[in-house]
Coordinates of C-alpha atoms and ligand atoms in Angstrom, one line a residue:
M1 CA 0.0 0.0 0.0
D2 CA 2.8 2.4 0.9
K3 CA 6.5 1.7 0.9
H4 CA 7.4 4.3 3.6
V5 CA 8.4 2.8 6.9
I6 CA 6.7 4.3 10.0
G7 CA 8.8 4.6 13.1
V8 CA 6.8 4.8 16.4
L9 CA 8.1 6.2 19.6
G10 CA 6.7 3.8 22.2
G11 CA 5.4 0.3 21.8
G12 CA 2.6 -0.1 24.4
Q13 CA -1.0 -1.0 23.6
L14 CA -1.6 2.0 21.4
G15 CA 1.5 1.1 19.3
R16 CA 0.3 -2.5 19.2
M17 CA -3.1 -1.5 17.8
Q18 CA -1.3 0.8 15.2
V19 CA 0.8 -2.2 14.1
E20 CA -2.4 -4.3 13.7
A21 CA -3.8 -1.7 11.4
A22 CA -0.5 -1.3 9.5
N23 CA -0.3 -5.1 9.0
R24 CA -3.6 -5.0 7.2
L25 CA -2.3 -2.3 4.9
N26 CA 1.0 -4.1 4.4
I27 CA 2.8 -1.1 5.8
Q28 CA 5.9 -1.6 8.0
M29 CA 6.3 -0.1 11.4
A30 CA 9.5 0.1 13.4
V31 CA 9.0 0.3 17.1
L32 CA 11.2 2.0 19.7
D33 CA 10.6 0.4 23.1
S34 CA 11.8 -2.3 25.4
E35 CA 12.6 -5.8 24.0
N36 CA 9.3 -7.5 24.3
A37 CA 7.0 -4.4 24.2
P38 CA 3.3 -5.2 23.2
A39 CA 3.7 -3.6 19.7
K40 CA 6.8 -5.6 18.9
Q41 CA 5.3 -9.0 19.8
I42 CA 2.9 -8.9 16.8
N43 CA 5.3 -7.3 14.4
L44 CA 7.7 -9.7 12.9
V45 CA 7.7 -8.1 9.5
A46 CA 9.7 -5.1 10.6
S47 CA 11.7 -6.9 13.3
D48 CA 15.1 -5.9 11.8
K49 CA 14.0 -2.3 12.2
H50 CA 12.9 -2.3 15.8
V51 CA 15.0 -0.5 18.3
T52 CA 15.4 -1.7 21.9
G53 CA 15.6 1.3 24.1
S54 CA 13.6 4.3 25.4
F55 CA 11.5 6.9 23.5
A56 CA 12.9 9.4 26.1
K57 CA 16.6 8.7 25.2
A58 CA 18.1 10.8 22.4
S59 CA 20.4 8.2 21.0
D60 CA 17.7 5.6 20.8
V61 CA 15.4 8.0 19.0
K62 CA 18.1 8.8 16.5
Q63 CA 18.6 5.1 15.9
L64 CA 14.9 4.7 15.1
A65 CA 15.0 7.7 12.9
A66 CA 17.7 6.1 10.8
K67 CA 15.5 3.1 10.1
C68 CA 12.2 4.8 9.1
D69 CA 10.8 7.4 6.8
V70 CA 8.1 9.0 9.1
I71 CA 8.3 9.2 12.9
T72 CA 5.2 9.3 15.0
Y73 CA 4.2 8.7 18.7
E74 CA 2.1 6.5 20.8
I75 CA 2.9 8.6 23.9
E76 CA 3.6 12.3 24.3
H77 CA 6.2 12.1 27.0
V78 CA 9.1 11.9 24.5
D79 CA 12.3 13.9 24.2
T80 CA 11.3 16.7 21.7
K81 CA 14.8 18.2 21.7
V82 CA 16.2 15.3 19.8
L83 CA 13.2 15.5 17.4
E84 CA 14.0 19.1 16.8
E85 CA 17.6 18.2 16.0
L86 CA 16.5 15.4 13.7
E87 CA 14.2 17.8 11.8
E88 CA 17.0 20.3 11.3
Q89 CA 19.2 17.5 9.8
R90 CA 16.5 16.1 7.5
P91 CA 13.1 17.9 7.7
H92 CA 11.2 16.0 4.9
V93 CA 10.4 12.6 3.7
D94 CA 12.8 12.1 0.8
G95 CA 11.7 13.7 -2.4
S96 CA 8.7 15.5 -0.9
T97 CA 7.7 18.4 1.3
W98 CA 6.1 16.1 3.8
S99 CA 7.5 16.5 7.4
R100 CA 9.3 13.5 8.6
I101 CA 7.9 14.0 12.1
Q102 CA 4.1 13.8 12.4
P103 CA 2.5 15.5 14.2
S104 CA 5.2 18.1 14.6
W105 CA 7.5 18.0 17.7
R106 CA 6.3 21.6 18.3
T107 CA 2.8 20.2 18.8
V108 CA 4.1 17.6 21.2
R109 CA 6.2 20.1 23.1
T110 CA 3.2 22.3 23.7
I111 CA 1.0 19.5 24.7
Q112 CA 3.4 17.6 27.0
D113 CA 3.4 20.7 29.3
K114 CA -0.2 20.9 30.3
F115 CA 0.1 24.5 31.4
L116 CA 1.5 25.5 28.0
Q117 CA -1.3 23.5 26.4
K118 CA -3.9 25.5 28.4
Q119 CA -2.3 28.7 27.4
H120 CA -2.3 27.6 23.8
Y121 CA -6.1 27.2 23.9
A122 CA -6.6 30.5 25.7
K123 CA -4.5 32.2 23.0
Y124 CA -6.9 31.0 20.3
G125 CA -10.0 31.9 22.3
L126 CA -10.9 28.2 22.7
P127 CA -12.8 27.5 26.0
T128 CA -10.8 25.8 28.7
A129 CA -10.6 26.0 32.5
K130 CA -8.7 29.0 33.8
S131 CA -5.1 28.0 34.8
I132 CA -2.4 29.7 36.7
A133 CA 1.3 28.5 36.9
V134 CA 2.5 27.7 40.4
G135 CA 5.9 29.3 40.7
T136 CA 6.5 28.7 44.4
W137 CA 6.6 25.8 46.8
H138 CA 5.4 28.0 49.5
P139 CA 1.9 27.2 50.7
Q140 CA 1.1 30.9 50.8
G141 CA 1.7 31.2 47.0
L142 CA -0.9 28.5 46.4
K143 CA -3.3 30.0 48.8
D144 CA -3.1 33.3 46.8
I145 CA -3.8 31.3 43.6
A146 CA -6.8 29.6 45.3
E147 CA -8.1 33.1 46.1
Q148 CA -8.3 33.8 42.4
L149 CA -9.6 30.4 41.2
G150 CA -11.8 29.6 44.2
Y151 CA -12.2 26.2 45.9
P152 CA -12.3 23.5 44.9
M153 CA -9.5 23.7 42.4
M154 CA -7.2 21.1 40.8
L155 CA -3.5 21.2 41.4
K156 CA -1.8 19.5 38.4
S157 CA 1.7 18.5 37.4
R158 CA 2.6 20.3 34.2
T159 CA 4.5 17.3 32.8
E160 CA 4.6 13.5 32.8
A161 CA 1.0 13.2 34.0
Y162 CA -1.3 10.3 33.0
D163 CA -4.2 8.3 34.3
G164 CA -4.8 10.9 37.1
R165 CA -1.2 10.5 38.3
G166 CA -0.2 14.2 38.6
N167 CA -3.6 15.6 39.7
Y168 CA -4.5 16.6 43.3
P169 CA -8.0 18.1 44.0
V170 CA -7.7 20.9 46.5
H171 CA -11.1 21.2 48.2
S172 CA -10.2 23.7 50.9
V173 CA -7.2 25.5 52.4
K174 CA -6.6 22.3 54.5
D175 CA -5.6 20.4 51.3
I176 CA -2.9 22.9 50.2
E177 CA 0.0 21.4 52.1
P178 CA -0.9 17.8 51.4
A179 CA -1.3 18.7 47.7
L180 CA 2.1 20.3 47.5
A181 CA 3.6 17.3 49.3
A182 CA 1.9 14.8 47.0
L183 CA 3.2 16.6 43.9
K184 CA 6.6 17.4 45.4
D185 CA 9.4 18.3 43.0
R186 CA 7.1 18.5 39.9
P187 CA 6.4 21.6 37.9
L188 CA 2.9 22.6 38.9
Y189 CA 0.0 24.7 37.8
A190 CA -3.5 25.2 39.3
E191 CA -6.7 24.8 37.3
K192 CA -10.1 26.2 38.1
W193 CA -12.6 23.4 39.0
A194 CA -14.8 22.3 36.1
N195 CA -18.2 21.4 37.5
F196 CA -19.0 19.1 34.7
K197 CA -22.1 16.9 34.3
M198 CA -20.3 14.6 31.9
E199 CA -16.9 13.9 30.4
L200 CA -17.0 13.8 26.6
A201 CA -14.3 13.0 24.1
A202 CA -13.9 13.0 20.3
M203 CA -11.1 11.7 18.2
V204 CA -10.0 14.1 15.5
V205 CA -8.0 13.3 12.3
K206 CA -5.9 16.1 11.0
T207 CA -4.7 15.7 7.4
A208 CA -3.0 19.0 6.7
Q209 CA 0.5 19.8 7.9
E210 CA 0.0 23.5 8.6
A211 CA -1.8 24.9 11.7
D212 CA -4.7 26.9 10.6
L213 CA -7.8 27.5 12.7
D214 CA -9.7 29.0 9.8
S215 CA -9.4 25.8 7.8
W216 CA -10.6 23.5 10.5
E217 CA -13.6 22.3 8.4
K218 CA -11.3 21.4 5.5
N219 CA -8.4 19.9 7.4
T220 CA -10.0 17.8 10.0
L221 CA -12.5 15.0 10.4
A222 CA -14.1 14.1 13.7
Y223 CA -15.1 10.7 15.1
P224 CA -18.4 10.7 17.1
T225 CA -18.6 12.4 20.4
V226 CA -18.4 9.8 23.1
E227 CA -19.0 9.7 26.8
T228 CA -16.1 8.7 29.1
I229 CA -16.5 7.5 32.6
H230 CA -13.4 7.7 34.8
E231 CA -12.9 5.9 38.1
D232 CA -9.8 6.6 40.3
S233 CA -9.0 9.1 37.5
I234 CA -8.5 6.3 35.0
C235 CA -10.8 5.9 32.0
K236 CA -13.1 2.9 32.8
L237 CA -15.9 3.0 30.2
V238 CA -16.5 4.7 26.9
Y239 CA -20.1 5.0 25.5
A240 CA -20.4 5.7 21.8
P241 CA -22.3 7.8 21.0
A242 CA -22.5 9.7 24.3
R243 CA -25.7 8.7 26.1
E244 CA -28.6 11.2 26.4
V245 CA -26.5 14.0 24.7
S246 CA -28.4 15.9 22.1
K247 CA -27.3 15.9 18.5
Q248 CA -26.5 19.7 18.8
V249 CA -24.3 19.2 21.8
A250 CA -22.5 16.2 20.2
K251 CA -21.9 18.3 17.1
A252 CA -20.7 21.3 19.1
A253 CA -18.2 19.0 20.9
Q254 CA -17.0 17.6 17.5
D255 CA -16.6 21.1 16.1
L256 CA -14.8 22.4 19.2
A257 CA -12.5 19.4 19.1
R258 CA -11.7 20.0 15.4
Q259 CA -11.1 23.6 15.9
A260 CA -8.7 22.9 18.7
V261 CA -6.8 20.3 16.8
S262 CA -6.5 22.6 13.7
T263 CA -4.3 24.9 15.8
F264 CA -1.6 22.3 16.0
L265 CA 1.1 21.7 13.5
G266 CA 1.3 18.4 11.7
T267 CA -0.9 15.5 10.9
G268 CA -2.3 12.5 12.7
V269 CA -5.1 11.6 15.1
F270 CA -5.7 13.5 18.3
G271 CA -7.8 12.5 21.3
V272 CA -9.7 15.5 22.6
E273 CA -11.1 15.3 26.2
L274 CA -13.9 17.7 27.0
F275 CA -16.0 18.7 29.9
L276 CA -19.8 19.2 29.4
L277 CA -21.1 21.7 31.9
D278 CA -24.6 22.0 33.3
D279 CA -25.6 24.7 30.8
D280 CA -24.5 22.4 27.9
S281 CA -21.4 24.6 27.3
L282 CA -18.1 22.8 26.7
L283 CA -14.5 23.2 28.0
I284 CA -11.4 21.5 26.5
N285 CA -9.8 19.4 29.2
E286 CA -6.7 18.1 27.3
I287 CA -5.6 16.8 24.0
A288 CA -3.4 13.8 23.2
P289 CA -1.4 14.1 19.9
R290 CA -1.9 10.4 19.2
P291 CA -4.5 7.6 19.3
H292 CA -6.4 7.6 22.6
N293 CA -8.1 5.2 25.0
S294 CA -11.4 6.9 24.2
G295 CA -11.0 5.8 20.5
H296 CA -10.5 2.1 21.0
Y297 CA -14.1 1.5 20.1
T298 CA -13.4 2.7 16.6
I299 CA -11.8 -0.6 15.7
E300 CA -15.1 -2.4 15.7
A301 CA -17.6 0.4 15.5
C302 CA -16.4 2.8 12.7
H303 CA -15.6 2.4 9.1
M304 CA -11.9 3.3 9.7
S305 CA -10.3 2.8 13.1
Q306 CA -8.4 5.6 14.8
Y307 CA -5.3 3.4 14.3
E308 CA -5.7 3.2 10.6
A309 CA -6.6 6.9 10.5
Q310 CA -3.3 7.6 12.2
I311 CA -1.3 5.5 9.7
R312 CA -3.1 7.1 6.7
A313 CA -2.9 10.7 8.1
I314 CA 0.9 10.7 8.7
L315 CA 1.9 9.2 5.3
P316 CA 2.4 11.7 2.4
G317 CA 0.5 9.6 -0.1
L318 CA -2.4 8.5 2.0
A319 CA -3.3 11.6 4.1
S320 CA -5.4 13.1 1.3
R321 CA -7.1 9.7 0.9
I322 CA -9.3 9.7 3.9
P323 CA -12.9 10.2 2.7
A324 CA -15.5 12.1 4.7
G325 CA -17.6 9.5 6.3
A326 CA -14.8 7.2 7.1
T327 CA -14.9 8.2 10.8
E328 CA -18.6 7.5 11.2
L329 CA -20.1 4.6 13.1
T330 CA -21.0 1.5 11.2
V331 CA -23.2 0.4 14.2
K332 CA -25.8 2.2 16.2
A333 CA -23.8 2.0 19.4
A334 CA -20.7 0.7 21.2
I335 CA -19.4 0.4 24.7
M336 CA -15.7 -0.1 25.6
L337 CA -14.6 -1.4 29.0
N338 CA -11.0 -1.2 30.1
I339 CA -9.5 -4.3 31.7
L340 CA -7.2 -3.1 34.6
G341 CA -4.8 -5.2 36.6
G342 CA -6.0 -6.7 39.8
P343 CA -4.5 -8.1 43.0
Q344 CA -2.9 -11.1 41.3
P345 CA -0.8 -11.1 38.1
D346 CA -3.6 -12.8 36.3
S347 CA -6.8 -11.4 38.1
H348 CA -7.6 -9.2 35.1
L349 CA -8.0 -12.3 32.9
L350 CA -11.2 -13.1 34.9
V351 CA -12.9 -10.1 33.1
A352 CA -11.6 -11.3 29.7
Q353 CA -12.7 -14.9 30.3
A354 CA -16.2 -13.7 31.3
A355 CA -16.3 -11.9 28.0
L356 CA -15.9 -15.2 26.2
D357 CA -19.5 -16.0 27.1
V358 CA -21.0 -12.7 25.8
P359 CA -21.9 -12.9 22.1
G360 CA -20.1 -10.3 20.1
A361 CA -17.8 -9.1 22.9
R362 CA -14.5 -8.3 21.3
I363 CA -11.6 -9.0 23.6
H364 CA -8.2 -7.1 23.3
L365 CA -5.4 -8.2 25.5
Y366 CA -2.2 -6.2 25.2
G367 CA 0.5 -8.8 25.9
K368 CA 1.9 -6.9 28.9
G369 CA 2.6 -10.0 30.9
D370 CA 1.8 -9.9 34.6
G371 CA -0.9 -7.5 35.6
R372 CA -0.2 -4.8 38.2
P373 CA -3.0 -3.2 40.2
G374 CA -4.7 -0.5 38.1
R375 CA -2.6 -1.1 35.0
K376 CA -4.3 -1.1 31.6
M377 CA -4.1 -4.7 30.5
G378 CA -6.7 -4.9 27.8
H379 CA -10.2 -3.8 26.9
I380 CA -13.5 -5.2 25.7
T381 CA -15.7 -3.6 23.0
I382 CA -19.4 -4.5 22.5
T383 CA -21.3 -3.2 19.6
G384 CA -25.0 -3.3 19.0
S385 CA -28.2 -1.9 17.5
S386 CA -28.8 0.3 20.5
I387 CA -26.8 1.6 23.5
S388 CA -29.4 -0.3 25.6
E389 CA -28.5 -3.6 24.0
C390 CA -24.8 -2.9 24.6
E391 CA -25.5 -1.9 28.2
I392 CA -27.3 -5.1 29.0
K393 CA -24.5 -7.2 27.5
M394 CA -21.8 -5.3 29.2
H395 CA -23.4 -5.3 32.6
P396 CA -22.0 -8.6 33.9
L397 CA -18.5 -7.7 32.7
I398 CA -18.7 -4.3 34.5
Q399 CA -19.4 -6.3 37.7
W400 CA -16.4 -8.4 37.0
A401 CA -14.2 -5.3 36.5
D402 CA -15.6 -3.9 39.7
A403 CA -15.0 -7.1 41.6
V404 CA -11.4 -7.1 40.5
R405 CA -11.1 -3.5 41.6
L406 CA -12.6 -4.2 45.0
H407 CA -10.0 -6.9 45.6
R408 CA -7.2 -4.9 44.1
D409 CA -5.6 -3.6 47.3
D410 CA -6.9 -6.4 49.5
K411 CA -4.0 -8.9 49.7
S412 CA -6.0 -11.1 52.1
S413 CA -8.6 -12.2 49.7
S414 CA -7.3 -12.0 46.2
S415 CA -8.1 -15.5 44.8
A416 CA -10.1 -16.0 41.7
A417 CA -12.8 -17.7 43.8
S418 CA -13.2 -14.7 46.1
I419 CA -13.3 -12.3 43.1
A420 CA -15.9 -14.5 41.5
A421 CA -18.0 -14.5 44.8
T422 CA -17.8 -10.7 44.8
Q423 CA -18.9 -10.5 41.2
A424 CA -21.9 -12.7 42.1
E425 CA -22.8 -10.4 45.0
L426 CA -22.5 -7.3 42.8
L427 CA -24.8 -8.8 40.2
K428 CA -27.4 -9.4 42.9
K429 CA -27.0 -5.9 44.2
N430 CA -27.1 -4.3 40.7
P431 CA -29.6 -6.1 38.5
A432 CA -29.1 -5.8 34.8
P433 CA -30.5 -2.6 33.4
S434 CA -33.9 -2.9 31.7
P435 CA -34.0 -2.2 28.0
R436 CA -34.4 1.5 27.4
P437 CA -37.9 2.5 26.3
L438 CA -38.5 3.0 22.6
I439 CA -42.1 4.3 22.9
A440 CA -43.4 6.9 25.4
V441 CA -47.1 7.1 26.1
C442 CA -48.0 10.5 27.5
M443 CA -51.3 11.8 28.8
G444 CA -52.4 15.3 29.5
S445 CA -54.3 14.1 32.6
D446 CA -54.8 10.9 34.5
T447 CA -58.4 10.8 33.3
D448 CA -57.0 9.9 29.9
L449 CA -55.6 6.7 31.3
A450 CA -58.9 4.9 30.7
T451 CA -58.8 5.7 27.0
L452 CA -55.1 4.6 26.8
R453 CA -55.7 1.3 28.6
P454 CA -56.5 -0.8 25.5
G455 CA -53.5 0.5 23.7
L456 CA -51.2 0.0 26.7
T457 CA -52.5 -3.6 27.1
L458 CA -51.7 -4.2 23.4
L459 CA -48.2 -2.7 23.9
D460 CA -47.6 -5.2 26.6
T461 CA -47.9 -8.0 24.1
M462 CA -45.4 -6.5 21.7
N463 CA -42.2 -6.9 23.6
I464 CA -41.2 -3.3 22.8
P465 CA -40.0 -1.4 25.9
Y466 CA -42.2 1.5 26.6
E467 CA -42.9 4.1 29.4
V468 CA -46.0 5.9 30.5
H469 CA -46.1 9.5 31.8
I470 CA -48.5 12.3 32.8
T471 CA -47.2 15.4 31.0
S472 CA -49.8 18.1 31.0
A473 CA -49.3 20.9 28.4
H474 CA -51.2 23.3 30.6
R475 CA -50.5 22.3 34.2
T476 CA -46.8 21.3 33.8
P477 CA -45.7 22.9 30.5
Q478 CA -42.0 23.1 31.4
Y479 CA -41.9 19.4 32.4
M480 CA -43.6 18.5 29.2
L481 CA -41.2 20.6 27.1
D482 CA -38.2 19.2 28.9
F483 CA -39.5 15.7 28.2
G484 CA -39.8 16.5 24.5
K485 CA -36.4 18.1 24.3
K486 CA -34.7 15.0 25.6
A487 CA -36.8 12.4 23.8
A488 CA -34.6 11.9 20.8
A489 CA -31.3 11.7 22.8
R490 CA -33.0 9.2 25.1
G491 CA -33.6 6.9 22.2
L492 CA -37.4 7.2 22.0
K493 CA -38.6 6.3 18.5
A494 CA -42.3 7.2 18.9
I495 CA -44.4 9.2 21.3
I496 CA -48.1 8.5 21.8
A497 CA -49.8 11.6 23.3
A498 CA -53.4 11.6 24.5
A499 CA -55.4 14.6 25.4
G500 CA -59.0 15.8 25.5
G501 CA -60.7 19.1 25.0
A502 CA -58.2 21.8 24.2
A503 CA -55.8 19.0 23.3
H504 CA -52.4 20.9 23.1
L505 CA -50.2 18.1 24.4
P506 CA -49.5 16.2 21.1
G507 CA -48.8 19.4 19.1
M508 CA -46.6 21.0 21.7
M509 CA -44.7 17.8 22.1
A510 CA -44.2 17.6 18.4
S511 CA -42.9 21.2 18.4
E512 CA -40.1 20.1 20.7
T513 CA -38.8 16.9 19.3
P514 CA -38.0 15.3 15.9
V515 CA -39.5 12.0 17.3
P516 CA -42.8 11.2 15.6
V517 CA -45.8 12.0 17.8
I518 CA -49.1 10.1 17.5
G519 CA -52.1 12.0 18.9
V520 CA -55.0 10.2 20.6
P521 CA -58.1 12.4 20.8
V522 CA -59.9 11.7 24.1
K523 CA -63.6 12.1 24.5
A524 CA -63.9 14.7 27.3
S525 CA -67.1 15.9 28.9
S526 CA -68.6 17.6 25.9
M527 CA -68.6 17.4 22.1
D528 CA -67.9 13.7 22.0
G529 CA -64.2 14.2 21.5
L530 CA -64.6 16.1 18.3
D531 CA -63.1 19.2 19.8
S532 CA -60.0 17.2 20.8
L533 CA -59.8 15.5 17.3
M534 CA -59.8 18.9 15.6
A535 CA -57.3 20.3 18.0
I536 CA -54.9 17.5 17.3
V537 CA -55.4 17.0 13.6
Q538 CA -55.4 20.7 12.7
M539 CA -51.7 21.3 13.3
P540 CA -50.1 24.1 11.5
R541 CA -48.1 23.3 8.4
G542 CA -44.6 22.0 9.3
I543 CA -45.4 20.3 12.5
P544 CA -47.4 17.2 11.8
V545 CA -49.0 15.0 14.4
A546 CA -50.2 11.6 13.3
T547 CA -53.7 11.5 14.5
V548 CA -55.8 8.4 15.2
G549 CA -59.6 8.2 15.7
I550 CA -61.2 9.4 18.8
G551 CA -60.3 7.2 21.7
N552 CA -58.5 4.7 19.5
S553 CA -55.4 4.1 21.5
V554 CA -55.1 0.6 20.0
N555 CA -54.4 2.1 16.6
A556 CA -51.9 4.5 18.3
A557 CA -50.1 1.5 19.7
I558 CA -50.0 -0.3 16.4
L559 CA -48.9 2.9 14.5
A560 CA -46.1 3.3 17.1
A561 CA -45.0 -0.3 16.5
R562 CA -44.9 0.4 12.8
I563 CA -42.7 3.5 13.3
V564 CA -40.4 1.5 15.6
G565 CA -40.5 -1.3 13.1
S566 CA -38.9 0.9 10.4
S567 CA -35.6 0.4 12.3
E568 CA -36.2 -2.5 14.7
E569 CA -36.9 -5.8 13.1
K570 CA -38.6 -7.3 16.2
A571 CA -41.3 -4.6 16.1
R572 CA -41.8 -5.0 12.3
D573 CA -42.2 -8.8 12.9
W574 CA -44.9 -8.1 15.5
V575 CA -46.8 -5.9 13.1
A576 CA -46.5 -8.5 10.3
E577 CA -47.7 -11.2 12.7
H578 CA -50.6 -9.0 13.8
L579 CA -51.7 -8.4 10.2
K580 CA -51.5 -12.2 9.5
K581 CA -53.6 -12.9 12.6
M582 CA -56.3 -10.5 11.5
E583 CA -56.4 -11.9 8.0
E584 CA -56.8 -15.5 9.4
E585 CA -59.5 -14.4 11.8
N586 CA -61.5 -12.7 9.0
L587 CA -61.1 -15.5 6.5
E588 CA -62.3 -17.8 9.2
K589 CA -65.4 -15.6 9.6
E590 CA -66.0 -15.5 5.9
Q591 CA -65.8 -19.3 5.8
R592 CA -68.3 -19.6 8.6
L593 CA -70.6 -17.2 7.0
Q594 CA -70.5 -19.1 3.8
T595 CA -71.2 -22.4 5.6
E596 CA -73.8 -21.2 8.0
G597 CA -75.5 -18.5 5.9
W598 CA -76.3 -15.0 7.2
K599 CA -79.5 -16.0 8.9
V600 CA -77.8 -18.3 11.3
Y601 CA -74.4 -16.5 11.5
K602 CA -73.7 -15.0 14.9
K603 CA -70.9 -12.5 15.6
V604 CA -68.5 -14.0 18.1
D605 CA -66.6 -11.6 20.2
D606 CA -63.7 -13.5 21.6
G607 CA -61.7 -10.5 22.4
R608 CA -59.2 -11.3 19.7
H609 CA -60.2 -8.3 17.6
V610 CA -58.2 -5.3 18.2
Ligands
LIG1 N1 -10.3 21.2 36.2 C1 -10.9 20.1 36.6 N2 -12.1 20.1 37.2 C2 -12.7 18.9 37.6 N3 -12.2 17.7 37.3 C3 -11.0 17.6 36.6 C4 -10.3 18.8 36.2 N4 -9.2 18.4 35.6 C5 -9.2 17.1 35.6 N5 -10.3 16.6 36.2 C6 -10.6 15.1 36.4 O1 -9.4 14.4 36.5 C7 -9.3 13.5 35.3 C8 -7.9 13.4 34.9 O2 -7.4 14.7 34.6 P1 -6.6 15.0 33.3 O3 -6.1 16.4 33.3 O4 -7.3 14.6 32.1 O5 -5.3 14.1 33.5 P2 -4.8 12.7 32.9 O6 -3.5 13.1 32.2 O7 -4.5 11.9 34.1 O8 -5.8 12.2 32.0 C9 -10.3 14.1 34.3 O9 -10.7 13.1 33.4 C10 -11.4 14.6 35.2 O10 -12.2 13.6 35.6
LIG2 MG1 -7.0 13.1 30.7

């Protein structure tokens, strides 16, 4: 596919997964890391080009540079001075204007100092938490900074920080001395606390070498916005797409991530970590100039994995060959669970082994040998036709991961049997999540429940998860509007809304959500429900509400099943089965009528007719 040899600084799991992608493209990758590093184990094809040594040591980096055409990273804690020197000696891939180091060492130098990174975003007017460099080891200096940033604040090491190692939350003045002691001898800065409601991330592919914020739409592609869950400051779970996050917020996160990445020199993939605040605004937390834990899911869930994107983006002949759409999901949803080391060298394998029993669970073990408590040893990805399906499948595996964690620091009970017993207890305590509802049935008042009952009874037979609410357009307008606003992001596919009299509920609901709304006119105290029928059916142009006959909640339920059925096979099957049943019943009647004659024929109401 491409004759250039890629040299990668670091050969951990990210390097290993890059090698996997390179192998498929028949591209060689030379790895600089220790003898049996994960990336080397699966890369015999370039074995004569690997370098045994450290990505932080200049002479080793030079050795790697001599054996490859393009140098890239799987970790940002590298020696950028030697990269600068190498660039001076030979800036470009032979016979081209393509930089040999991708992304640029300048990018890595800015990013590897978190404070410089923050200043970089501030310079471009990109939203990020306010940060102040800590220039003194004297507690008073930090107290003064806290006066400016307020409590709580985060004290962070500027360099060499990862998986939370380098952060210390300072909740009050009492924490100042312990924080300084914990991060002793490290260059520090303080960061304003971000009161986030969710942590988001988006992988971005940058294909142009120059840094140009104005060209972000042309020069970058974004993977979906995902939700990341951290535990002990280590990424535990990634949900793709982010759960219950509206399309607008997800798009805003992708755009911000792309803008931020476009300000850096060089090409490659970048992992952008974001905070989503209560008012739905976003802050950039940090960016990694390389593939990222939050993008593992792309291997199974996207057209092109982040690893393949990295390989394509850094090579002169392939960077322009990444089509728009390549970063999109091929499935509706995916969840990734990290497998962390437990109390025994092989405890983490319990999680991987449990995944063998989950259909479709994709297990990745990194070949790191013995596990150490909290060390990233592998991950599991589950894809599915909904986040709910993935959640249900992942649930027992999360209990395994939690059980391993609970035993992590407890040397007295670290056997596989005791971890298994804890997993069983956790499963009992935390039952599997129920499937997320696909249909919502809303009523303006509880008096409408009687009308809805036949429809609800039918819904019960469909095996389609649904929920029932009282959301009055008049008495609880805000609640109703909020419900509508969140409906799409919550995965609802149809809303049945019943109301009588001045029946505003279905129409107002439809004005708030792109989810189809089916109105059920309810016969109130006067006009036999005609008033409600007219109120629902006579929607203004542009905001349709599918309207069924007065009181016909059964048809509303079947129509909802038909809508859900356009994307869910099970619902479609139910509708097809229902039609067949009705046909058979009617043919049976016809046959009886022909046999008995109309004078004898008696209508039988066996309750089957709906
Ligand atoms: N300013 C902040 N306010 C609140 N929480 C923070 C802040 N900065 C970091 N965190 C929390 O700590 C985690 C790790 O911090 P981060 O700066 O991303 O370091 P690391 O290099 O360890 O990933 C974040 O994912 C977030 O949960
Ligand atoms: Mg981070």
